[in-house]
XYZ file of C-alpha atoms in Angstrom:
605
model
C 14.859 48.158 -209.193
C 17.526 47.804 -206.488
C 17.983 44.589 -204.711
C 16.039 44.919 -201.272
C 18.660 42.767 -199.533
C 21.396 45.113 -200.617
C 19.340 48.084 -199.472
C 18.900 46.594 -196.139
C 22.590 45.830 -195.839
C 23.332 49.489 -196.777
C 20.923 50.823 -194.145
C 22.542 48.556 -191.414
C 25.944 49.694 -192.452
C 24.972 53.292 -192.212
C 23.424 52.848 -188.809
C 26.377 50.997 -187.475
C 28.591 53.604 -188.662
C 26.471 56.380 -186.987
C 26.548 54.468 -183.825
C 30.286 54.072 -183.891
C 30.769 57.703 -184.881
C 28.526 58.811 -182.098
C 30.301 56.710 -179.440
C 33.705 58.041 -180.785
C 32.650 61.508 -179.991
C 30.520 60.930 -176.781
C 31.731 61.876 -173.235
C 33.443 58.802 -171.873
C 35.400 58.272 -168.587
C 36.380 55.430 -166.481
C 35.605 54.903 -162.729
C 32.234 56.422 -162.909
C 30.534 57.284 -159.440
C 29.959 54.162 -157.505
C 28.589 53.975 -154.029
C 29.896 51.387 -151.582
C 28.575 50.773 -148.081
C 29.576 48.907 -144.911
C 28.499 48.596 -141.335
C 30.511 50.705 -138.873
C 31.034 49.090 -135.460
C 29.401 45.920 -134.465
C 26.989 44.089 -136.646
C 25.837 41.913 -133.883
C 22.341 42.773 -132.840
C 20.251 42.084 -129.657
C 16.424 41.736 -129.645
C 14.233 44.805 -129.472
C 15.269 48.253 -130.625
C 18.786 48.553 -132.083
C 20.911 51.050 -134.014
C 22.916 50.188 -137.168
C 25.494 52.615 -138.251
C 26.200 52.312 -142.064
C 29.009 54.226 -143.740
C 28.459 55.055 -147.557
C 31.136 56.483 -149.789
C 31.808 57.149 -153.384
C 34.705 55.093 -154.679
C 35.121 56.810 -158.065
C 38.712 57.658 -159.117
C 39.893 59.609 -162.074
C 41.702 57.517 -164.535
C 40.773 58.325 -168.077
C 38.245 60.947 -169.410
C 37.451 61.386 -173.277
C 35.630 64.611 -174.157
C 33.558 64.962 -177.292
C 34.724 68.338 -178.337
C 36.715 71.323 -177.128
C 33.565 73.032 -175.498
C 32.907 69.964 -173.452
C 36.569 69.781 -172.455
C 36.833 73.378 -171.462
C 33.664 73.128 -169.324
C 34.509 70.007 -167.455
C 38.390 70.573 -167.281
C 37.883 73.104 -164.554
C 35.066 71.230 -162.843
C 36.141 67.676 -163.614
C 35.048 66.519 -159.977
C 31.575 66.883 -161.218
C 31.913 63.783 -163.425
C 32.851 61.674 -160.328
C 30.158 62.957 -157.901
C 26.941 61.015 -157.224
C 23.895 63.160 -157.117
C 20.470 62.912 -155.538
C 21.618 59.867 -153.534
C 18.952 57.883 -151.827
C 19.903 55.251 -149.183
C 17.155 52.913 -148.007
C 17.611 49.994 -145.585
C 15.011 47.248 -146.426
C 13.159 45.155 -143.975
C 13.370 41.431 -143.713
C 11.223 38.808 -141.906
C 12.867 39.396 -138.580
C 14.393 42.891 -138.655
C 12.110 45.819 -139.200
C 13.576 49.148 -140.216
C 12.053 52.145 -138.631
C 14.262 54.813 -140.401
C 12.857 56.101 -143.656
C 14.854 56.689 -146.907
C 17.852 58.963 -146.216
C 18.949 61.531 -148.949
C 22.303 63.021 -149.674
C 22.196 65.848 -152.314
C 25.692 65.071 -153.563
C 28.317 62.550 -152.617
C 31.988 63.405 -153.768
C 34.590 60.747 -154.093
C 36.197 59.415 -150.843
C 34.124 61.600 -148.591
C 32.334 58.907 -146.385
C 28.952 59.717 -144.746
C 27.868 57.905 -141.700
C 24.057 57.132 -141.612
C 22.146 55.854 -138.553
C 19.328 53.415 -139.036
C 16.925 52.404 -136.244
C 15.737 48.739 -136.445
C 13.636 46.535 -134.223
C 14.805 42.927 -133.950
C 11.796 40.779 -133.498
C 11.588 38.638 -130.382
C 10.902 35.529 -132.415
C 14.156 35.862 -134.485
C 16.470 32.955 -133.875
C 20.171 33.622 -133.205
C 22.254 33.486 -136.359
C 23.441 35.275 -139.554
C 20.911 37.500 -141.463
C 21.181 39.504 -144.745
C 19.969 43.175 -144.885
C 19.611 44.793 -148.274
C 20.733 48.331 -148.722
C 18.968 49.960 -151.697
C 21.247 52.657 -153.398
C 19.900 55.055 -155.966
C 21.819 58.061 -157.374
C 22.429 60.037 -160.545
C 25.708 60.485 -162.540
C 26.551 62.871 -165.401
C 25.894 61.354 -168.701
C 26.485 64.196 -171.251
C 26.748 67.971 -171.708
C 23.755 68.499 -174.041
C 23.832 72.262 -174.221
C 26.472 74.961 -173.680
C 26.241 78.730 -174.103
C 29.323 80.761 -173.443
C 30.017 84.497 -173.327
C 32.130 86.089 -176.073
C 35.785 85.259 -175.315
C 37.932 88.164 -174.179
C 41.651 88.653 -174.350
C 43.089 88.964 -170.855
C 46.705 90.077 -170.384
C 48.391 87.360 -168.380
C 52.057 88.240 -168.546
C 54.224 91.208 -169.282
C 57.953 90.985 -170.062
C 60.485 93.614 -171.168
C 62.976 92.738 -173.804
C 65.910 95.165 -174.653
C 63.749 98.026 -173.553
C 60.760 96.911 -175.546
C 57.721 96.007 -173.735
C 55.985 92.740 -174.607
C 52.479 91.754 -173.347
C 51.049 88.218 -173.760
C 47.318 87.682 -173.864
C 44.976 84.633 -173.593
C 41.448 84.183 -174.558
C 39.015 83.694 -171.558
C 35.310 82.784 -171.850
C 32.696 82.270 -169.173
C 29.684 79.968 -169.275
C 26.418 81.573 -169.600
C 24.045 78.599 -169.769
C 24.440 74.836 -169.743
C 22.389 71.739 -169.590
C 23.649 68.310 -168.405
C 22.004 65.015 -168.940
C 21.999 62.603 -166.027
C 21.601 58.981 -165.773
C 20.052 57.147 -162.796
C 21.652 54.092 -161.324
C 20.058 51.823 -158.730
C 21.333 48.613 -157.140
C 21.358 46.596 -153.938
C 24.206 46.282 -151.460
C 23.833 43.221 -149.286
C 24.895 43.670 -145.641
C 25.528 40.885 -143.165
C 24.248 41.108 -139.577
C 24.202 38.650 -136.810
C 21.411 38.300 -134.205
C 22.877 37.249 -130.914
C 21.577 34.806 -128.601
C 18.756 36.274 -126.456
C 19.996 37.478 -123.160
C 18.371 36.086 -120.106
C 14.791 37.355 -120.240
C 12.086 36.283 -117.729
C 8.327 36.151 -117.925
C 5.860 35.410 -115.258
C 4.002 32.147 -115.867
C 1.669 32.706 -112.974
C 1.658 34.040 -109.421
C -0.337 33.444 -106.323
C -1.003 35.564 -103.098
C -1.876 34.894 -99.567
C -2.998 37.257 -96.839
C -2.438 40.384 -98.822
C -4.202 42.810 -96.415
C -3.245 46.480 -95.719
C -1.200 46.942 -92.542
C -0.302 43.316 -92.496
C 2.168 40.743 -93.901
C 1.351 38.924 -97.189
C 2.826 36.100 -99.153
C 3.431 36.251 -102.944
C 4.638 33.187 -104.903
C 5.875 33.966 -108.426
C 6.632 31.417 -111.092
C 8.911 32.695 -113.683
C 10.507 31.156 -116.882
C 13.762 32.156 -118.568
C 12.634 32.841 -122.096
C 16.152 34.012 -123.292
C 18.764 31.720 -124.855
C 21.560 32.178 -122.227
C 22.006 30.818 -118.872
C 21.543 33.088 -115.792
C 24.406 31.941 -113.437
C 23.931 32.346 -109.687
C 20.852 34.262 -110.266
C 18.781 36.164 -107.804
C 15.255 37.344 -108.259
C 14.513 40.737 -107.062
C 10.865 41.863 -105.991
C 10.182 45.543 -106.172
C 7.142 46.636 -104.163
C 5.152 49.864 -104.132
C 5.717 50.107 -100.383
C 8.604 51.341 -98.246
C 12.048 49.946 -98.722
C 12.778 46.614 -96.875
C 9.201 46.204 -96.735
C 9.413 42.512 -97.929
C 11.540 39.479 -96.973
C 12.336 36.660 -99.343
C 10.795 33.324 -98.835
C 12.082 29.782 -98.380
C 15.645 30.603 -99.381
C 15.648 34.003 -97.657
C 18.591 36.355 -97.891
C 20.674 36.901 -94.887
C 23.447 39.677 -94.403
C 26.643 37.829 -94.301
C 30.269 38.905 -94.568
C 31.387 40.214 -97.943
C 33.780 37.301 -98.416
C 30.871 35.008 -98.599
C 29.099 37.037 -101.249
C 32.212 37.230 -103.154
C 32.267 33.370 -103.336
C 28.578 33.458 -104.492
C 29.313 35.742 -107.389
C 32.414 33.997 -108.397
C 30.433 30.680 -108.672
C 32.270 29.051 -105.650
C 30.688 26.921 -103.144
C 29.019 28.859 -100.366
C 27.648 27.937 -96.884
C 24.230 26.513 -96.879
C 22.797 29.291 -94.753
C 24.189 32.083 -96.878
C 22.782 33.349 -100.184
C 23.325 37.112 -100.417
C 25.354 39.688 -102.517
C 26.739 42.885 -100.975
C 27.794 46.130 -102.392
C 31.170 45.729 -100.612
C 32.013 42.912 -102.910
C 30.981 44.135 -106.265
C 30.683 47.947 -107.129
C 27.378 47.596 -108.833
C 24.037 49.245 -108.882
C 22.476 45.884 -109.433
C 24.011 44.395 -106.295
C 23.085 47.419 -104.168
C 19.570 46.945 -105.385
C 19.609 43.376 -104.461
C 20.358 44.175 -100.877
C 18.023 47.009 -100.410
C 15.016 45.084 -101.840
C 13.553 41.605 -101.556
C 16.042 38.940 -102.855
C 15.558 35.273 -103.636
C 18.423 33.038 -104.633
C 17.594 30.657 -107.432
C 20.992 29.537 -108.679
C 21.650 28.752 -112.283
C 18.586 29.341 -114.535
C 18.643 27.492 -117.813
C 16.871 28.613 -121.045
C 13.177 27.771 -120.892
C 13.521 26.762 -117.226
C 10.860 27.668 -114.689
C 11.278 28.263 -110.952
C 9.015 29.399 -108.026
C 10.063 32.226 -105.771
C 8.184 33.037 -102.578
C 8.280 36.529 -100.985
C 6.755 37.759 -97.730
C 5.675 41.426 -98.107
C 4.950 43.949 -95.321
C 1.861 45.633 -96.876
C 2.466 49.301 -95.837
C -0.864 50.783 -96.791
C -4.375 51.033 -95.433
C -6.290 51.377 -98.746
C -7.793 48.576 -100.882
C -6.578 48.366 -104.524
C -4.420 46.679 -107.180
C -0.796 47.607 -106.555
C 2.068 47.378 -109.099
C 4.866 45.024 -108.383
C 7.941 44.187 -110.471
C 10.373 41.270 -110.599
C 13.669 40.930 -112.304
C 16.819 38.754 -112.112
C 20.380 39.710 -111.300
C 22.921 37.176 -112.481
C 26.362 36.485 -113.947
C 26.792 36.178 -117.672
C 29.139 33.798 -119.497
C 31.966 36.184 -118.935
C 31.407 36.629 -115.325
C 29.826 40.088 -115.530
C 26.926 41.068 -113.320
C 23.996 41.768 -115.536
C 20.260 42.484 -114.917
C 17.400 40.995 -116.813
C 14.217 42.740 -118.000
C 11.754 43.868 -115.407
C 8.260 42.216 -115.488
C 5.342 44.001 -114.005
C 2.299 42.437 -112.437
C -0.677 43.745 -110.246
C -1.499 42.369 -106.892
C -4.840 42.932 -105.218
C -4.531 44.227 -101.611
C -7.476 44.153 -99.174
C -8.295 47.070 -97.073
C -6.470 47.236 -93.690
C -8.397 45.826 -90.637
C -10.626 48.394 -89.011
C -11.857 48.334 -85.331
C -15.130 49.848 -84.750
C -15.593 50.997 -81.062
C -19.109 50.638 -80.215
C -19.152 51.784 -76.556
C -16.855 52.939 -73.734
C -17.947 52.432 -70.230
C -15.852 54.078 -67.364
C -16.340 53.495 -63.608
C -13.464 55.840 -62.632
C -14.084 58.704 -60.101
C -12.113 61.786 -59.281
C -9.020 60.657 -57.275
C -9.817 56.970 -57.366
C -9.210 53.732 -59.447
C -11.695 52.388 -61.735
C -12.520 50.152 -64.758
C -12.632 50.978 -68.401
C -14.637 48.569 -70.624
C -14.380 48.914 -74.326
C -16.789 47.192 -76.717
C -15.371 46.817 -80.183
C -16.012 44.974 -83.541
C -13.189 43.924 -86.056
C -13.904 44.114 -89.764
C -11.841 41.059 -90.591
C -10.890 37.725 -88.991
C -7.624 38.204 -87.047
C -5.266 36.148 -84.727
C -3.713 36.957 -81.495
C -5.400 40.406 -81.034
C -4.368 42.651 -78.101
C -5.690 46.010 -77.231
C -3.438 48.633 -75.801
C -4.628 51.733 -73.928
C -2.664 54.950 -74.240
C -3.548 57.812 -71.715
C -2.285 61.067 -70.419
C -2.537 62.751 -67.098
C -4.725 63.156 -65.154
C -5.769 59.665 -66.236
C -3.151 56.792 -66.062
C -3.525 53.089 -67.097
C -2.714 50.703 -64.362
C -3.134 47.761 -66.869
C -2.508 49.154 -70.409
C -2.794 45.794 -72.373
C -5.793 43.544 -72.712
C -5.353 40.254 -74.562
C -8.513 39.186 -76.654
C -7.077 36.284 -78.876
C -8.509 35.345 -82.123
C -11.365 37.320 -83.318
C -14.042 36.944 -86.074
C -15.183 39.736 -88.329
C -18.223 41.689 -87.270
C -18.466 40.058 -83.692
C -18.324 42.028 -80.526
C -15.548 41.806 -78.085
C -14.846 43.586 -74.837
C -11.403 44.846 -73.535
C -11.136 45.717 -69.897
C -8.599 48.080 -68.348
C -7.761 49.373 -64.860
C -7.295 53.029 -64.812
C -6.835 55.732 -62.153
C -7.635 59.441 -61.965
C -5.628 61.856 -60.004
C -7.016 64.270 -57.345
C -6.386 67.030 -60.099
C -9.065 65.413 -62.309
C -12.281 67.008 -63.198
C -15.558 65.294 -63.697
C -15.246 65.511 -67.438
C -14.297 63.224 -70.400
C -10.629 62.870 -71.178
C -9.185 61.746 -74.559
C -7.271 58.521 -74.829
C -6.180 56.183 -77.718
C -6.613 52.470 -78.442
C -4.106 50.636 -80.440
C -4.893 46.995 -81.762
C -2.094 44.715 -82.185
C -2.666 41.607 -84.296
C -0.783 38.683 -85.964
C -0.370 38.516 -89.705
C 1.453 35.444 -90.782
C 4.371 35.228 -88.505
C 4.645 38.932 -87.623
C 2.750 41.410 -85.497
C 1.328 44.659 -86.696
C -0.448 47.631 -85.076
C -3.477 49.415 -86.241
C -3.688 53.185 -86.471
C -4.693 54.771 -83.066
C -8.482 54.853 -82.363
C -9.436 57.866 -80.269
C -11.936 57.396 -77.422
C -13.067 59.511 -74.412
C -12.764 58.294 -70.762
C -15.428 59.870 -68.517
C -14.396 60.598 -64.938
C -17.271 60.673 -62.566
C -17.627 63.236 -59.700
C -15.982 62.362 -56.353
C -18.150 60.406 -53.972
C -20.265 62.791 -51.853
C -22.266 62.379 -48.656
C -24.981 64.414 -46.948
C -25.456 64.579 -43.204
C -29.040 65.297 -42.038
C -30.305 66.373 -38.527
C -33.601 68.182 -37.492
C -31.534 70.399 -35.360
C -27.798 70.269 -34.171
C -27.450 67.802 -31.380
C -26.920 69.380 -27.919
C -24.487 68.695 -25.129
C -24.451 70.664 -21.824
C -21.076 72.031 -20.824
C -19.182 69.817 -18.553
C -21.276 66.874 -19.622
C -20.768 63.830 -21.867
C -23.432 62.806 -24.426
C -24.288 60.860 -27.574
C -24.710 62.864 -30.796
C -26.704 61.277 -33.588
C -26.573 62.061 -37.382
C -28.211 60.628 -40.408
C -25.786 60.196 -43.308
C -26.867 59.787 -46.902
C -24.864 58.342 -49.974
C -25.578 60.885 -52.672
C -22.913 59.463 -55.178
C -23.395 57.055 -57.995
C -22.032 53.798 -56.638
C -22.348 51.484 -53.517
C -19.777 51.823 -50.840
C -18.761 48.834 -48.510
C -17.246 48.494 -45.107
C -17.731 52.232 -44.434
C -16.984 53.936 -41.251
C -17.548 57.454 -40.157
C -15.013 59.408 -38.018
C -15.290 62.794 -36.268
C -12.337 65.050 -36.074
C -12.324 66.001 -32.250
C -11.148 69.500 -31.391
C -11.392 71.659 -28.155
C -13.746 71.961 -26.218
C -14.601 68.328 -27.106
C -13.043 65.081 -26.255
C -14.236 61.591 -27.036
C -13.654 57.933 -26.222
C -15.664 56.784 -29.270
C -15.193 59.082 -32.277
C -15.826 56.315 -34.994
C -19.273 55.057 -36.087
C -19.661 51.934 -38.344
C -21.911 52.404 -41.581
C -21.326 49.190 -43.489
C -22.695 48.961 -47.000
C -24.555 52.023 -48.285
C -26.058 52.088 -51.713
C -26.786 55.243 -53.718
C -29.452 57.462 -52.047
C -29.463 55.145 -49.087
C -29.052 56.632 -45.549
C -27.699 55.310 -42.230
C -27.787 56.531 -38.620
C -24.377 57.180 -37.008
C -23.746 57.973 -33.296
C -20.736 59.404 -31.518
C -19.967 59.834 -27.802
C -18.675 63.270 -26.969
C -17.614 65.171 -23.799
C -17.670 68.821 -23.319
C -15.397 70.876 -20.997
C -17.188 72.506 -18.170
C -15.732 75.876 -19.114
C -16.857 75.570 -22.682
C -18.465 78.593 -24.232
C -22.072 77.785 -25.065
C -22.581 77.937 -28.871
C -22.785 75.823 -31.977
C -19.469 74.180 -32.903
C -18.672 72.735 -36.412
C -16.797 69.467 -36.572
C -15.324 67.606 -39.567
C -16.739 64.169 -40.463
C -14.951 61.799 -42.938
C -16.161 58.517 -44.313
C -13.696 55.760 -45.053
C -14.984 53.017 -47.402
C -14.152 50.458 -50.078
C -15.130 51.628 -53.610
C -16.257 49.287 -56.488
C -12.574 48.473 -57.177
C -12.052 47.273 -53.606
C -9.884 50.233 -52.912
C -9.936 52.158 -49.572
C -11.067 55.697 -50.041
C -11.510 58.502 -47.517
C -14.099 61.034 -48.497
C -13.767 64.880 -48.362
C -14.463 66.245 -44.867
C -18.150 66.994 -44.154
C -19.060 69.724 -41.624
C -21.455 68.757 -38.810
C -22.849 70.983 -36.247
C -22.834 70.233 -32.346
C -24.328 72.779 -29.877
C -22.892 73.242 -26.392
C -25.369 74.477 -23.878
C -24.954 76.205 -20.451
C -24.740 73.817 -17.439
C -28.103 73.297 -15.537
C -28.525 74.638 -11.866
C -28.680 71.639 -9.309
C -31.924 72.662 -7.317
C -31.658 69.869 -4.682
C -28.200 71.036 -3.596
C -29.552 74.596 -3.427
C -32.318 73.468 -0.982
C -29.825 71.707 1.212
C -27.515 74.779 1.162
C -30.495 76.871 2.102
C -31.309 74.688 5.135
C -27.579 74.631 6.195
C -27.558 78.398 5.863
C -30.791 78.733 7.928
C -29.401 76.375 10.716
C -26.188 78.408 10.883
C -28.139 81.566 10.971
C -30.310 80.191 13.882
C -27.334 79.211 15.891
C -25.651 82.531 15.431
C -28.812 84.255 16.394
C -29.200 82.310 19.614
C -25.722 83.039 20.605
C -26.177 86.582 20.026
C -29.180 86.769 22.377
C -27.446 85.025 25.047
């Protein structure tokens, strides 16, 4: 029986020999495919979303190749680049604690030597990452050719490759050419990690709102917003300005305690350069620095805060013209404009916040009372109620012809919500006015903080009353005998709507009348009240007996203590024939009789 130890030794010798023999005839080559990677461009990252460009390339280089047999040699000799190509390449950038990769695994079907490929990876740098050096692992996985395990070739053919003529004899040279019909290659998978170094930069200036307060944020008014902000970045904001963006019109707000004034560009150049500036000036202008940021600072609300250190908090107060009528929560934004460590103008992030705005003040007109008459002056009384407490309220009246405002403003003063107030105006209607209601507008002006604002116009109607009218009554027209002087009496009645004072009536005297007293005093006459008026008239002797019409006017003081003359009123006066004087006729007859008797006596003699 053979010695077991010797048998084992024999088996080991055979196995080792087979391994050596196999390796001796296996496909071997130096500088196998090997993928290398590096970051193209800057490897310094800011917070938030970033892009990392990574270049990968295959560094394999042909140095020495050992083929197992002639078939393998003939197959690869014409396609030797296959041996140095990496196949099915997978490139994956792995997360770490502070950098999250958003790009999935990227694939390259084949990567030939020295043909770099640029890959783009989107990453997010978390806000809580500290500035400093970080490692990112790049996982690389690919296949390389390990062996030609199967090869099937077509039957070789002789192909003429050269033809020569020697001494008239033709000589043809051939070579065998065979083509591959089928083949099978074994691959080996390689996977490893490439560490890449990145640096997270110090946080740029970033602001957050710690809190904010508001005052008097009422529509169509002026409000106050105080914002407390903190620099949560890791850099200093030099010569910083806070910019408040409002949802209202441009230049609708003014900065607060350190308000911005437009000053010469030379001053703003000093500010940006960090030089000392006048105490009254804190402004940037677009003439100094050609920057969108600076132009924005001018056109919007700006508040100078100086140097803002990391983790430092400051308060900024802004006064805002609230150019809206509607109640609601409106979006505001605040950001900083500053100089970085290199003197470049930069903008911080924008921070949004919502501000509640109360509805604009309303003025409810409850009644409008007019005492104006056609072609006269009068009073307009407006009873109104405000919906909110307001200061320094004035009411303005806006009219158009035939109504004019003699006093267009009425000062009310401070008012309380839901209380009633009266505004009084002096107005006048022209003679072209009709007894109708004419449109007008009321505008309410009030003080909000230190500025005055106006409400939207409130339309009202002004009623114009008919002109004052009088009626003259007599049972019959008064009579005057031609050639005589007499008293005519009339009863005049106030048919208007108001009391007249200091009234007098006057007759317009025309032929055949004359008068030494054509005016009659009336005094005070209330509506529907009557008075007796008398005039002394004289009629020409040759006046034609008939009824004559005369014009009567009344002059009086109206409720506004203005003198007014009424429209002419027609009154009738009858002229009668002169009466025969019977006494004189008797005397004449006696005289005639005496004369007749005397003549008769003389005749008889």
